C-alpha cells in the first residue's frame, strides 16, 4: 500500500462498519455478493474484501456510490456507525 492509501488505525472501525453495512443491506435485499458486484459494477473479489471485517480495504467514492445505488440506499446509510 502506498502512503496515500494507507488506512490509519483510527479509521479502522469506520471501514469495518462500512463493510458490515453493505453486507447487511445486501442480505436484506436477498442478493449474494456476485449479484451486488455485477449490479454495482465492481468485482466480486473487491466486494468480498470490502465486506470482510478482518480485511481493511480502501473504497473509492465511485465504488461507494455505485454500491449505494445498487442497494437503493444512500451513501450515508452505508457510512453509519452501528453499535
JSON list of N, CA and C in Angstrom, two decimals:
[
{"chain": "A", "resi": 1, "resn": "UNK", "atom": "N", "xyz": [0.84, -1.18, 0.00]},
{"chain": "A", "resi": 1, "resn": "UNK", "atom": "CA", "xyz": [0.00, 0.00, 0.00]},
{"chain": "A", "resi": 1, "resn": "UNK", "atom": "C", "xyz": [0.89, 1.24, 0.00]},
{"chain": "A", "resi": 2, "resn": "UNK", "atom": "N", "xyz": [0.59, 2.18, -0.83]},
{"chain": "A", "resi": 2, "resn": "UNK", "atom": "CA", "xyz": [1.36, 3.42, -0.84]},
{"chain": "A", "resi": 2, "resn": "UNK", "atom": "C", "xyz": [0.95, 4.28, 0.34]},
{"chain": "A", "resi": 3, "resn": "UNK", "atom": "N", "xyz": [1.77, 5.26, 0.63]},
{"chain": "A", "resi": 3, "resn": "UNK", "atom": "CA", "xyz": [1.49, 6.14, 1.76]},
{"chain": "A", "resi": 3, "resn": "UNK", "atom": "C", "xyz": [0.12, 6.82, 1.64]},
{"chain": "A", "resi": 4, "resn": "UNK", "atom": "N", "xyz": [-0.27, 7.21, 0.44]},
{"chain": "A", "resi": 4, "resn": "UNK", "atom": "CA", "xyz": [-1.51, 7.94, 0.25]},
{"chain": "A", "resi": 4, "resn": "UNK", "atom": "C", "xyz": [-2.74, 7.05, 0.46]},
{"chain": "A", "resi": 5, "resn": "UNK", "atom": "N", "xyz": [-2.58, 5.73, 0.37]},
{"chain": "A", "resi": 5, "resn": "UNK", "atom": "CA", "xyz": [-3.73, 4.84, 0.55]},
{"chain": "A", "resi": 5, "resn": "UNK", "atom": "C", "xyz": [-3.68, 4.09, 1.86]},
{"chain": "A", "resi": 6, "resn": "UNK", "atom": "N", "xyz": [-2.69, 4.36, 2.69]},
{"chain": "A", "resi": 6, "resn": "UNK", "atom": "CA", "xyz": [-2.58, 3.69, 3.98]},
{"chain": "A", "resi": 6, "resn": "UNK", "atom": "C", "xyz": [-3.74, 4.11, 4.88]},
{"chain": "A", "resi": 7, "resn": "UNK", "atom": "N", "xyz": [-4.35, 3.14, 5.50]},
{"chain": "A", "resi": 7, "resn": "UNK", "atom": "CA", "xyz": [-5.51, 3.40, 6.36]},
{"chain": "A", "resi": 7, "resn": "UNK", "atom": "C", "xyz": [-5.03, 3.48, 7.80]},
{"chain": "A", "resi": 8, "resn": "UNK", "atom": "N", "xyz": [-5.38, 4.57, 8.47]},
{"chain": "A", "resi": 8, "resn": "UNK", "atom": "CA", "xyz": [-4.93, 4.75, 9.85]},
{"chain": "A", "resi": 8, "resn": "UNK", "atom": "C", "xyz": [-5.74, 3.89, 10.80]},
{"chain": "A", "resi": 9, "resn": "UNK", "atom": "N", "xyz": [-5.12, 3.55, 11.89]},
{"chain": "A", "resi": 9, "resn": "UNK", "atom": "CA", "xyz": [-5.78, 2.73, 12.90]},
{"chain": "A", "resi": 9, "resn": "UNK", "atom": "C", "xyz": [-7.05, 3.40, 13.41]},
{"chain": "A", "resi": 10, "resn": "UNK", "atom": "N", "xyz": [-7.04, 4.73, 13.49]},
{"chain": "A", "resi": 10, "resn": "UNK", "atom": "CA", "xyz": [-8.20, 5.47, 14.00]},
{"chain": "A", "resi": 10, "resn": "UNK", "atom": "C", "xyz": [-9.43, 5.29, 13.10]},
{"chain": "A", "resi": 11, "resn": "UNK", "atom": "N", "xyz": [-9.22, 5.02, 11.81]},
{"chain": "A", "resi": 11, "resn": "UNK", "atom": "CA", "xyz": [-10.35, 4.86, 10.88]},
{"chain": "A", "resi": 11, "resn": "UNK", "atom": "C", "xyz": [-10.80, 3.42, 10.69]},
{"chain": "A", "resi": 12, "resn": "UNK", "atom": "N", "xyz": [-10.12, 2.50, 11.32]},
{"chain": "A", "resi": 12, "resn": "UNK", "atom": "CA", "xyz": [-10.40, 1.08, 11.13]},
{"chain": "A", "resi": 12, "resn": "UNK", "atom": "C", "xyz": [-11.86, 0.74, 11.38]},
{"chain": "A", "resi": 13, "resn": "UNK", "atom": "N", "xyz": [-12.43, 1.22, 12.47]},
{"chain": "A", "resi": 13, "resn": "UNK", "atom": "CA", "xyz": [-13.82, 0.91, 12.81]},
{"chain": "A", "resi": 13, "resn": "UNK", "atom": "C", "xyz": [-14.80, 1.38, 11.74]},
{"chain": "A", "resi": 14, "resn": "UNK", "atom": "N", "xyz": [-14.52, 2.52, 11.12]},
{"chain": "A", "resi": 14, "resn": "UNK", "atom": "CA", "xyz": [-15.40, 3.03, 10.07]},
{"chain": "A", "resi": 14, "resn": "UNK", "atom": "C", "xyz": [-15.38, 2.11, 8.84]},
{"chain": "A", "resi": 15, "resn": "UNK", "atom": "N", "xyz": [-14.20, 1.60, 8.49]},
{"chain": "A", "resi": 15, "resn": "UNK", "atom": "CA", "xyz": [-14.11, 0.67, 7.36]},
{"chain": "A", "resi": 15, "resn": "UNK", "atom": "C", "xyz": [-14.83, -0.64, 7.67]},
{"chain": "A", "resi": 16, "resn": "UNK", "atom": "N", "xyz": [-14.67, -1.14, 8.88]},
{"chain": "A", "resi": 16, "resn": "UNK", "atom": "CA", "xyz": [-15.36, -2.37, 9.28]},
{"chain": "A", "resi": 16, "resn": "UNK", "atom": "C", "xyz": [-16.86, -2.14, 9.23]},
{"chain": "A", "resi": 17, "resn": "UNK", "atom": "N", "xyz": [-17.32, -1.01, 9.78]},
{"chain": "A", "resi": 17, "resn": "UNK", "atom": "CA", "xyz": [-18.74, -0.70, 9.78]},
{"chain": "A", "resi": 17, "resn": "UNK", "atom": "C", "xyz": [-19.29, -0.58, 8.36]},
{"chain": "A", "resi": 18, "resn": "UNK", "atom": "N", "xyz": [-18.55, 0.05, 7.46]},
{"chain": "A", "resi": 18, "resn": "UNK", "atom": "CA", "xyz": [-18.97, 0.17, 6.07]},
{"chain": "A", "resi": 18, "resn": "UNK", "atom": "C", "xyz": [-19.18, -1.21, 5.46]},
{"chain": "A", "resi": 19, "resn": "UNK", "atom": "N", "xyz": [-18.23, -2.10, 5.64]},
{"chain": "A", "resi": 19, "resn": "UNK", "atom": "CA", "xyz": [-18.35, -3.44, 5.09]},
{"chain": "A", "resi": 19, "resn": "UNK", "atom": "C", "xyz": [-19.52, -4.20, 5.67]},
{"chain": "A", "resi": 20, "resn": "UNK", "atom": "N", "xyz": [-19.72, -4.08, 6.98]},
{"chain": "A", "resi": 20, "resn": "UNK", "atom": "CA", "xyz": [-20.85, -4.77, 7.62]},
{"chain": "A", "resi": 20, "resn": "UNK", "atom": "C", "xyz": [-22.18, -4.19, 7.15]},
{"chain": "A", "resi": 21, "resn": "UNK", "atom": "N", "xyz": [-22.23, -2.88, 6.97]},
{"chain": "A", "resi": 21, "resn": "UNK", "atom": "CA", "xyz": [-23.47, -2.26, 6.47]},
{"chain": "A", "resi": 21, "resn": "UNK", "atom": "C", "xyz": [-23.79, -2.72, 5.05]},
{"chain": "A", "resi": 22, "resn": "UNK", "atom": "N", "xyz": [-22.78, -2.80, 4.21]},
{"chain": "A", "resi": 22, "resn": "UNK", "atom": "CA", "xyz": [-23.00, -3.27, 2.84]},
{"chain": "A", "resi": 22, "resn": "UNK", "atom": "C", "xyz": [-23.54, -4.70, 2.87]},
{"chain": "A", "resi": 23, "resn": "UNK", "atom": "N", "xyz": [-22.91, -5.55, 3.67]},
{"chain": "A", "resi": 23, "resn": "UNK", "atom": "CA", "xyz": [-23.37, -6.94, 3.77]},
{"chain": "A", "resi": 23, "resn": "UNK", "atom": "C", "xyz": [-24.80, -7.00, 4.31]},
{"chain": "A", "resi": 24, "resn": "UNK", "atom": "N", "xyz": [-25.12, -6.16, 5.29]},
{"chain": "A", "resi": 24, "resn": "UNK", "atom": "CA", "xyz": [-26.46, -6.13, 5.88]},
{"chain": "A", "resi": 24, "resn": "UNK", "atom": "C", "xyz": [-27.51, -5.77, 4.83]},
{"chain": "A", "resi": 25, "resn": "UNK", "atom": "N", "xyz": [-27.30, -4.67, 4.14]},
{"chain": "A", "resi": 25, "resn": "UNK", "atom": "CA", "xyz": [-28.29, -4.23, 3.13]},
{"chain": "A", "resi": 25, "resn": "UNK", "atom": "C", "xyz": [-28.36, -5.21, 1.96]},
{"chain": "A", "resi": 26, "resn": "UNK", "atom": "N", "xyz": [-27.23, -5.80, 1.61]},
{"chain": "A", "resi": 26, "resn": "UNK", "atom": "CA", "xyz": [-27.23, -6.79, 0.53]},
{"chain": "A", "resi": 26, "resn": "UNK", "atom": "C", "xyz": [-28.08, -8.00, 0.91]},
{"chain": "A", "resi": 27, "resn": "UNK", "atom": "N", "xyz": [-27.89, -8.50, 2.11]},
{"chain": "A", "resi": 27, "resn": "UNK", "atom": "CA", "xyz": [-28.65, -9.66, 2.57]},
{"chain": "A", "resi": 27, "resn": "UNK", "atom": "C", "xyz": [-30.13, -9.33, 2.75]},
{"chain": "A", "resi": 28, "resn": "UNK", "atom": "N", "xyz": [-30.41, -8.12, 3.21]},
{"chain": "A", "resi": 28, "resn": "UNK", "atom": "CA", "xyz": [-31.81, -7.70, 3.37]},
{"chain": "A", "resi": 28, "resn": "UNK", "atom": "C", "xyz": [-32.54, -7.70, 2.03]},
{"chain": "A", "resi": 29, "resn": "UNK", "atom": "N", "xyz": [-31.82, -7.50, 0.95]},
{"chain": "A", "resi": 29, "resn": "UNK", "atom": "CA", "xyz": [-32.42, -7.49, -0.39]},
{"chain": "A", "resi": 29, "resn": "UNK", "atom": "C", "xyz": [-32.31, -8.85, -1.07]},
{"chain": "A", "resi": 30, "resn": "UNK", "atom": "N", "xyz": [-31.81, -9.84, -0.34]},
{"chain": "A", "resi": 30, "resn": "UNK", "atom": "CA", "xyz": [-31.74, -11.19, -0.88]},
{"chain": "A", "resi": 30, "resn": "UNK", "atom": "C", "xyz": [-30.71, -11.38, -1.98]},
{"chain": "A", "resi": 31, "resn": "UNK", "atom": "N", "xyz": [-29.69, -10.54, -1.98]},
{"chain": "A", "resi": 31, "resn": "UNK", "atom": "CA", "xyz": [-28.65, -10.64, -3.01]},
{"chain": "A", "resi": 31, "resn": "UNK", "atom": "C", "xyz": [-27.42, -11.36, -2.47]},
{"chain": "A", "resi": 32, "resn": "UNK", "atom": "N", "xyz": [-26.75, -12.09, -3.34]},
{"chain": "A", "resi": 32, "resn": "UNK", "atom": "CA", "xyz": [-25.45, -12.61, -2.97]},
{"chain": "A", "resi": 32, "resn": "UNK", "atom": "C", "xyz": [-24.39, -11.62, -3.44]},
{"chain": "A", "resi": 33, "resn": "UNK", "atom": "N", "xyz": [-23.13, -11.89, -3.10]},
{"chain": "A", "resi": 33, "resn": "UNK", "atom": "CA", "xyz": [-22.07, -10.95, -3.45]},
{"chain": "A", "resi": 33, "resn": "UNK", "atom": "C", "xyz": [-21.92, -10.78, -4.95]},
{"chain": "A", "resi": 34, "resn": "UNK", "atom": "N", "xyz": [-22.04, -11.84, -5.69]},
{"chain": "A", "resi": 34, "resn": "UNK", "atom": "CA", "xyz": [-21.89, -11.74, -7.13]},
{"chain": "A", "resi": 34, "resn": "UNK", "atom": "C", "xyz": [-22.98, -10.86, -7.75]},
{"chain": "A", "resi": 35, "resn": "UNK", "atom": "N", "xyz": [-24.20, -11.01, -7.29]},
{"chain": "A", "resi": 35, "resn": "UNK", "atom": "CA", "xyz": [-25.31, -10.20, -7.81]},
{"chain": "A", "resi": 35, "resn": "UNK", "atom": "C", "xyz": [-25.07, -8.72, -7.53]},
{"chain": "A", "resi": 36, "resn": "UNK", "atom": "N", "xyz": [-24.69, -8.40, -6.31]},
{"chain": "A", "resi": 36, "resn": "UNK", "atom": "CA", "xyz": [-24.43, -7.00, -5.97]},
{"chain": "A", "resi": 36, "resn": "UNK", "atom": "C", "xyz": [-23.23, -6.47, -6.75]},
{"chain": "A", "resi": 37, "resn": "UNK", "atom": "N", "xyz": [-22.18, -7.26, -6.83]},
{"chain": "A", "resi": 37, "resn": "UNK", "atom": "CA", "xyz": [-20.98, -6.82, -7.55]},
{"chain": "A", "resi": 37, "resn": "UNK", "atom": "C", "xyz": [-21.31, -6.48, -9.00]},
{"chain": "A", "resi": 38, "resn": "UNK", "atom": "N", "xyz": [-22.08, -7.34, -9.64]},
{"chain": "A", "resi": 38, "resn": "UNK", "atom": "CA", "xyz": [-22.46, -7.07, -11.03]},
{"chain": "A", "resi": 38, "resn": "UNK", "atom": "C", "xyz": [-23.33, -5.82, -11.15]},
{"chain": "A", "resi": 39, "resn": "UNK", "atom": "N", "xyz": [-24.26, -5.67, -10.24]},
{"chain": "A", "resi": 39, "resn": "UNK", "atom": "CA", "xyz": [-25.16, -4.51, -10.27]},
{"chain": "A", "resi": 39, "resn": "UNK", "atom": "C", "xyz": [-24.41, -3.20, -9.98]},
{"chain": "A", "resi": 40, "resn": "UNK", "atom": "N", "xyz": [-23.36, -3.29, -9.13]},
{"chain": "A", "resi": 40, "resn": "UNK", "atom": "CA", "xyz": [-22.59, -2.11, -8.74]},
{"chain": "A", "resi": 40, "resn": "UNK", "atom": "C", "xyz": [-21.36, -1.89, -9.62]},
{"chain": "A", "resi": 41, "resn": "UNK", "atom": "N", "xyz": [-21.14, -2.80, -10.58]},
{"chain": "A", "resi": 41, "resn": "UNK", "atom": "CA", "xyz": [-20.01, -2.69, -11.49]},
{"chain": "A", "resi": 41, "resn": "UNK", "atom": "C", "xyz": [-18.66, -2.72, -10.77]},
{"chain": "A", "resi": 42, "resn": "UNK", "atom": "N", "xyz": [-18.54, -3.65, -9.82]},
{"chain": "A", "resi": 42, "resn": "UNK", "atom": "CA", "xyz": [-17.27, -3.92, -9.14]},
{"chain": "A", "resi": 42, "resn": "UNK", "atom": "C", "xyz": [-17.03, -5.43, -9.19]},
{"chain": "A", "resi": 43, "resn": "UNK", "atom": "N", "xyz": [-15.81, -5.84, -8.97]},
{"chain": "A", "resi": 43, "resn": "UNK", "atom": "CA", "xyz": [-15.54, -7.28, -8.98]},
{"chain": "A", "resi": 43, "resn": "UNK", "atom": "C", "xyz": [-16.07, -7.91, -7.69]},
{"chain": "A", "resi": 44, "resn": "UNK", "atom": "N", "xyz": [-16.41, -9.18, -7.78]},
{"chain": "A", "resi": 44, "resn": "UNK", "atom": "CA", "xyz": [-16.89, -9.88, -6.59]},
{"chain": "A", "resi": 44, "resn": "UNK", "atom": "C", "xyz": [-15.79, -9.96, -5.54]},
{"chain": "A", "resi": 45, "resn": "UNK", "atom": "N", "xyz": [-14.55, -10.14, -5.99]},
{"chain": "A", "resi": 45, "resn": "UNK", "atom": "CA", "xyz": [-13.46, -10.24, -5.02]},
{"chain": "A", "resi": 45, "resn": "UNK", "atom": "C", "xyz": [-13.23, -8.91, -4.29]},
{"chain": "A", "resi": 46, "resn": "UNK", "atom": "N", "xyz": [-13.40, -7.79, -4.99]},
{"chain": "A", "resi": 46, "resn": "UNK", "atom": "CA", "xyz": [-13.27, -6.48, -4.32]},
{"chain": "A", "resi": 46, "resn": "UNK", "atom": "C", "xyz": [-14.41, -6.28, -3.33]},
{"chain": "A", "resi": 47, "resn": "UNK", "atom": "N", "xyz": [-15.62, -6.63, -3.73]},
{"chain": "A", "resi": 47, "resn": "UNK", "atom": "CA", "xyz": [-16.76, -6.51, -2.81]},
{"chain": "A", "resi": 47, "resn": "UNK", "atom": "C", "xyz": [-16.55, -7.40, -1.59]},
{"chain": "A", "resi": 48, "resn": "UNK", "atom": "N", "xyz": [-16.08, -8.61, -1.81]},
{"chain": "A", "resi": 48, "resn": "UNK", "atom": "CA", "xyz": [-15.81, -9.53, -0.70]},
{"chain": "A", "resi": 48, "resn": "UNK", "atom": "C", "xyz": [-14.79, -8.93, 0.26]},
{"chain": "A", "resi": 49, "resn": "UNK", "atom": "N", "xyz": [-13.74, -8.32, -0.27]},
{"chain": "A", "resi": 49, "resn": "UNK", "atom": "CA", "xyz": [-12.72, -7.69, 0.57]},
{"chain": "A", "resi": 49, "resn": "UNK", "atom": "C", "xyz": [-13.29, -6.51, 1.35]},
{"chain": "A", "resi": 50, "resn": "UNK", "atom": "N", "xyz": [-14.18, -5.74, 0.73]},
{"chain": "A", "resi": 50, "resn": "UNK", "atom": "CA", "xyz": [-14.80, -4.60, 1.41]},
{"chain": "A", "resi": 50, "resn": "UNK", "atom": "C", "xyz": [-15.67, -5.09, 2.57]},
{"chain": "A", "resi": 51, "resn": "UNK", "atom": "N", "xyz": [-16.42, -6.16, 2.35]},
{"chain": "A", "resi": 51, "resn": "UNK", "atom": "CA", "xyz": [-17.33, -6.67, 3.38]},
{"chain": "A", "resi": 51, "resn": "UNK", "atom": "C", "xyz": [-16.61, -7.41, 4.51]},
{"chain": "A", "resi": 52, "resn": "UNK", "atom": "N", "xyz": [-15.43, -7.92, 4.26]},
{"chain": "A", "resi": 52, "resn": "UNK", "atom": "CA", "xyz": [-14.73, -8.73, 5.27]},
{"chain": "A", "resi": 52, "resn": "UNK", "atom": "C", "xyz": [-14.24, -7.88, 6.43]},
{"chain": "A", "resi": 53, "resn": "UNK", "atom": "N", "xyz": [-14.72, -8.13, 7.65]},
{"chain": "A", "resi": 53, "resn": "UNK", "atom": "CA", "xyz": [-14.32, -7.29, 8.78]},
{"chain": "A", "resi": 53, "resn": "UNK", "atom": "C", "xyz": [-12.85, -7.45, 9.18]},
{"chain": "A", "resi": 54, "resn": "UNK", "atom": "N", "xyz": [-12.23, -8.52, 8.75]},
{"chain": "A", "resi": 54, "resn": "UNK", "atom": "CA", "xyz": [-10.82, -8.72, 9.11]},
{"chain": "A", "resi": 54, "resn": "UNK", "atom": "C", "xyz": [-9.87, -8.19, 8.04]},
{"chain": "A", "resi": 55, "resn": "UNK", "atom": "N", "xyz": [-10.42, -7.67, 6.95]},
{"chain": "A", "resi": 55, "resn": "UNK", "atom": "CA", "xyz": [-9.61, -7.07, 5.88]},
{"chain": "A", "resi": 55, "resn": "UNK", "atom": "C", "xyz": [-10.04, -5.61, 5.72]},
{"chain": "A", "resi": 56, "resn": "UNK", "atom": "N", "xyz": [-9.13, -4.70, 5.93]},
{"chain": "A", "resi": 56, "resn": "UNK", "atom": "CA", "xyz": [-9.45, -3.29, 5.77]},
{"chain": "A", "resi": 56, "resn": "UNK", "atom": "C", "xyz": [-9.06, -2.90, 4.35]},
{"chain": "A", "resi": 57, "resn": "UNK", "atom": "N", "xyz": [-10.07, -2.57, 3.54]},
{"chain": "A", "resi": 57, "resn": "UNK", "atom": "CA", "xyz": [-9.87, -2.30, 2.13]},
{"chain": "A", "resi": 57, "resn": "UNK", "atom": "C", "xyz": [-10.32, -0.89, 1.79]},
{"chain": "A", "resi": 58, "resn": "UNK", "atom": "N", "xyz": [-9.46, -0.14, 1.10]},
{"chain": "A", "resi": 58, "resn": "UNK", "atom": "CA", "xyz": [-9.82, 1.19, 0.64]},
{"chain": "A", "resi": 58, "resn": "UNK", "atom": "C", "xyz": [-11.00, 1.12, -0.33]},
{"chain": "A", "resi": 59, "resn": "UNK", "atom": "N", "xyz": [-11.88, 2.09, -0.23]},
{"chain": "A", "resi": 59, "resn": "UNK", "atom": "CA", "xyz": [-13.06, 2.16, -1.10]},
{"chain": "A", "resi": 59, "resn": "UNK", "atom": "C", "xyz": [-13.11, 3.55, -1.70]},
{"chain": "A", "resi": 60, "resn": "UNK", "atom": "N", "xyz": [-13.15, 3.63, -3.02]},
{"chain": "A", "resi": 60, "resn": "UNK", "atom": "CA", "xyz": [-13.27, 4.94, -3.66]},
{"chain": "A", "resi": 60, "resn": "UNK", "atom": "C", "xyz": [-14.70, 5.44, -3.53]},
{"chain": "A", "resi": 61, "resn": "UNK", "atom": "N", "xyz": [-14.88, 6.73, -3.70]},
{"chain": "A", "resi": 61, "resn": "UNK", "atom": "CA", "xyz": [-16.24, 7.28, -3.68]},
{"chain": "A", "resi": 61, "resn": "UNK", "atom": "C", "xyz": [-17.06, 6.71, -4.82]},
{"chain": "A", "resi": 62, "resn": "UNK", "atom": "N", "xyz": [-16.44, 6.48, -5.97]},
{"chain": "A", "resi": 62, "resn": "UNK", "atom": "CA", "xyz": [-17.15, 5.90, -7.11]},
{"chain": "A", "resi": 62, "resn": "UNK", "atom": "C", "xyz": [-17.74, 4.54, -6.74]},
{"chain": "A", "resi": 63, "resn": "UNK", "atom": "N", "xyz": [-16.94, 3.70, -6.10]},
{"chain": "A", "resi": 63, "resn": "UNK", "atom": "CA", "xyz": [-17.42, 2.37, -5.68]},
{"chain": "A", "resi": 63, "resn": "UNK", "atom": "C", "xyz": [-18.50, 2.51, -4.61]},
{"chain": "A", "resi": 64, "resn": "UNK", "atom": "N", "xyz": [-18.29, 3.40, -3.66]},
{"chain": "A", "resi": 64, "resn": "UNK", "atom": "CA", "xyz": [-19.30, 3.63, -2.61]},
{"chain": "A", "resi": 64, "resn": "UNK", "atom": "C", "xyz": [-20.62, 4.06, -3.23]},
{"chain": "A", "resi": 65, "resn": "UNK", "atom": "N", "xyz": [-20.58, 5.02, -4.15]},
{"chain": "A", "resi": 65, "resn": "UNK", "atom": "CA", "xyz": [-21.81, 5.49, -4.79]},
{"chain": "A", "resi": 65, "resn": "UNK", "atom": "C", "xyz": [-22.47, 4.39, -5.61]},
{"chain": "A", "resi": 66, "resn": "UNK", "atom": "N", "xyz": [-21.68, 3.60, -6.33]},
{"chain": "A", "resi": 66, "resn": "UNK", "atom": "CA", "xyz": [-22.24, 2.50, -7.12]},
{"chain": "A", "resi": 66, "resn": "UNK", "atom": "C", "xyz": [-22.91, 1.45, -6.25]},
{"chain": "A", "resi": 67, "resn": "UNK", "atom": "N", "xyz": [-22.28, 1.12, -5.14]},
{"chain": "A", "resi": 67, "resn": "UNK", "atom": "CA", "xyz": [-22.86, 0.12, -4.24]},
{"chain": "A", "resi": 67, "resn": "UNK", "atom": "C", "xyz": [-24.14, 0.66, -3.62]},
{"chain": "A", "resi": 68, "resn": "UNK", "atom": "N", "xyz": [-24.12, 1.91, -3.18]},
{"chain": "A", "resi": 68, "resn": "UNK", "atom": "CA", "xyz": [-25.31, 2.52, -2.58]},
{"chain": "A", "resi": 68, "resn": "UNK", "atom": "C", "xyz": [-26.47, 2.51, -3.59]},
{"chain": "A", "resi": 69, "resn": "UNK", "atom": "N", "xyz": [-26.18, 2.89, -4.82]},
{"chain": "A", "resi": 69, "resn": "UNK", "atom": "CA", "xyz": [-27.22, 2.91, -5.85]},
{"chain": "A", "resi": 69, "resn": "UNK", "atom": "C", "xyz": [-27.76, 1.50, -6.10]},
{"chain": "A", "resi": 70, "resn": "UNK", "atom": "N", "xyz": [-26.87, 0.52, -6.18]},
{"chain": "A", "resi": 70, "resn": "UNK", "atom": "CA", "xyz": [-27.28, -0.86, -6.42]},
{"chain": "A", "resi": 70, "resn": "UNK", "atom": "C", "xyz": [-28.14, -1.40, -5.29]},
{"chain": "A", "resi": 71, "resn": "UNK", "atom": "N", "xyz": [-27.89, -0.91, -4.07]},
{"chain": "A", "resi": 71, "resn": "UNK", "atom": "CA", "xyz": [-28.67, -1.35, -2.91]},
{"chain": "A", "resi": 71, "resn": "UNK", "atom": "C", "xyz": [-29.89, -0.48, -2.64]},
{"chain": "A", "resi": 72, "resn": "UNK", "atom": "N", "xyz": [-30.03, 0.60, -3.41]},
{"chain": "A", "resi": 72, "resn": "UNK", "atom": "CA", "xyz": [-31.13, 1.54, -3.24]},
{"chain": "A", "resi": 72, "resn": "UNK", "atom": "C", "xyz": [-31.15, 2.15, -1.84]},
{"chain": "A", "resi": 73, "resn": "UNK", "atom": "N", "xyz": [-29.94, 2.54, -1.39]},
{"chain": "A", "resi": 73, "resn": "UNK", "atom": "CA", "xyz": [-29.78, 3.25, -0.12]},
{"chain": "A", "resi": 73, "resn": "UNK", "atom": "C", "xyz": [-28.89, 4.46, -0.38]},
{"chain": "A", "resi": 74, "resn": "UNK", "atom": "N", "xyz": [-28.81, 5.35, 0.56]},
{"chain": "A", "resi": 74, "resn": "UNK", "atom": "CA", "xyz": [-27.92, 6.50, 0.41]},
{"chain": "A", "resi": 74, "resn": "UNK", "atom": "C", "xyz": [-26.50, 6.11, 0.83]},
{"chain": "A", "resi": 75, "resn": "UNK", "atom": "N", "xyz": [-25.51, 6.80, 0.28]},
{"chain": "A", "resi": 75, "resn": "UNK", "atom": "CA", "xyz": [-24.15, 6.54, 0.76]},
{"chain": "A", "resi": 75, "resn": "UNK", "atom": "C", "xyz": [-24.03, 6.76, 2.28]},
{"chain": "A", "resi": 76, "resn": "UNK", "atom": "N", "xyz": [-24.76, 7.73, 2.80]},
{"chain": "A", "resi": 76, "resn": "UNK", "atom": "CA", "xyz": [-24.74, 8.00, 4.23]},
{"chain": "A", "resi": 76, "resn": "UNK", "atom": "C", "xyz": [-25.20, 6.80, 5.05]},
{"chain": "A", "resi": 77, "resn": "UNK", "atom": "N", "xyz": [-26.18, 6.06, 4.54]},
{"chain": "A", "resi": 77, "resn": "UNK", "atom": "CA", "xyz": [-26.65, 4.86, 5.25]},
{"chain": "A", "resi": 77, "resn": "UNK", "atom": "C", "xyz": [-25.54, 3.82, 5.34]},
{"chain": "A", "resi": 78, "resn": "UNK", "atom": "N", "xyz": [-24.74, 3.73, 4.31]},
{"chain": "A", "resi": 78, "resn": "UNK", "atom": "CA", "xyz": [-23.64, 2.76, 4.33]},
{"chain": "A", "resi": 78, "resn": "UNK", "atom": "C", "xyz": [-22.53, 3.19, 5.28]},
{"chain": "A", "resi": 79, "resn": "UNK", "atom": "N", "xyz": [-22.42, 4.49, 5.51]},
{"chain": "A", "resi": 79, "resn": "UNK", "atom": "CA", "xyz": [-21.34, 5.02, 6.37]},
{"chain": "A", "resi": 79, "resn": "UNK", "atom": "C", "xyz": [-21.74, 5.13, 7.84]},
{"chain": "A", "resi": 80, "resn": "UNK", "atom": "N", "xyz": [-23.00, 4.86, 8.17]},
{"chain": "A", "resi": 80, "resn": "UNK", "atom": "CA", "xyz": [-23.44, 4.96, 9.56]},
{"chain": "A", "resi": 80, "resn": "UNK", "atom": "C", "xyz": [-22.69, 3.97, 10.45]},
{"chain": "A", "resi": 81, "resn": "UNK", "atom": "N", "xyz": [-22.21, 4.46, 11.57]},
{"chain": "A", "resi": 81, "resn": "UNK", "atom": "CA", "xyz": [-21.56, 3.58, 12.54]},
{"chain": "A", "resi": 81, "resn": "UNK", "atom": "C", "xyz": [-22.64, 2.92, 13.38]},
{"chain": "A", "resi": 82, "resn": "UNK", "atom": "N", "xyz": [-22.62, 1.62, 13.40]},
{"chain": "A", "resi": 82, "resn": "UNK", "atom": "CA", "xyz": [-23.59, 0.85, 14.21]},
{"chain": "A", "resi": 82, "resn": "UNK", "atom": "C", "xyz": [-22.88, 0.38, 15.47]},
{"chain": "A", "resi": 83, "resn": "UNK", "atom": "N", "xyz": [-23.59, 0.43, 16.54]},
{"chain": "A", "resi": 83, "resn": "UNK", "atom": "CA", "xyz": [-23.02, -0.02, 17.82]},
{"chain": "A", "resi": 83, "resn": "UNK", "atom": "C", "xyz": [-23.59, -1.36, 18.19]}
]
